[in-house]
Amino acid sequence: MAKIKVTQIKSKIGATTRQKNTLAALGLKKLQQTVEHEATPQIEGMVQKVLHLVVVER
């Protein structure tokens, strides 16, 4: 399975609680933090919901 790198580039201040929880579930706690995940449909869906806060490298 392919890997993706997700980097948080915008603050979660002002984001909805649901979006904050999604960032936490992805393992993102700080700005400019990068995490690597398998490109499963579940992870892709989570990334899609917070795409305005993160950058994805495939």
GROMACS .gro file of C-alpha atoms in nm:
model
   58
    1MET     CA    1   0.000   0.000   0.000
    2ALA     CA    2   0.124   0.348  -0.083
    3LYS     CA    3   0.230   0.591   0.186
    4ILE     CA    4   0.128   0.956   0.214
    5LYS     CA    5   0.288   1.236   0.414
    6VAL     CA    6   0.049   1.480   0.580
    7THR     CA    7   0.181   1.814   0.709
    8GLN     CA    8  -0.027   2.061   0.909
    9ILE     CA    9   0.026   2.409   0.762
   10LYS     CA   10  -0.259   2.610   0.916
   11SER     CA   11  -0.368   2.653   1.274
   12LYS     CA   12  -0.661   2.460   1.413
   13ILE     CA   13  -0.777   2.771   1.600
   14GLY     CA   14  -1.118   2.853   1.458
   15ALA     CA   15  -1.168   2.504   1.317
   16THR     CA   16  -1.470   2.304   1.424
   17THR     CA   17  -1.438   2.048   1.702
   18ARG     CA   18  -1.482   1.773   1.447
   19GLN     CA   19  -1.189   1.904   1.240
   20LYS     CA   20  -0.972   1.933   1.551
   21ASN     CA   21  -1.053   1.573   1.640
   22THR     CA   22  -0.966   1.463   1.286
   23LEU     CA   23  -0.625   1.633   1.309
   24ALA     CA   24  -0.564   1.460   1.642
   25ALA     CA   25  -0.666   1.124   1.494
   26LEU     CA   26  -0.415   1.180   1.213
   27GLY     CA   27  -0.147   1.239   1.478
   28LEU     CA   28  -0.102   1.611   1.408
   29LYS     CA   29  -0.047   1.819   1.722
   30LYS     CA   30   0.164   2.115   1.608
   31LEU     CA   31   0.206   2.335   1.303
   32GLN     CA   32   0.460   2.213   1.049
   33GLN     CA   33   0.443   1.862   1.197
   34THR     CA   34   0.455   1.582   0.941
   35VAL     CA   35   0.318   1.231   0.983
   36GLU     CA   36   0.326   0.935   0.746
   37HIS     CA   37   0.027   0.706   0.694
   38GLU     CA   38  -0.078   0.424   0.466
   39ALA     CA   39  -0.306   0.553   0.189
   40THR     CA   40  -0.618   0.367   0.302
   41PRO     CA   41  -0.968   0.493   0.216
   42GLN     CA   42  -1.021   0.582   0.583
   43ILE     CA   43  -0.710   0.800   0.600
   44GLU     CA   44  -0.786   0.956   0.261
   45GLY     CA   45  -1.133   1.052   0.387
   46MET     CA   46  -0.992   1.208   0.704
   47VAL     CA   47  -0.739   1.408   0.502
   48GLN     CA   48  -1.015   1.525   0.266
   49LYS     CA   49  -1.210   1.671   0.561
   50VAL     CA   50  -0.916   1.886   0.676
   51LEU     CA   51  -0.756   1.956   0.338
   52HIS     CA   52  -0.769   2.332   0.401
   53LEU     CA   53  -0.541   2.284   0.706
   54VAL     CA   54  -0.290   2.035   0.566
   55VAL     CA   55  -0.065   1.958   0.269
   56VAL     CA   56  -0.042   1.604   0.134
   57GLU     CA   57   0.258   1.449  -0.041
   58ARG     CA   58   0.188   1.126  -0.225
   0.00000   0.00000   0.00000
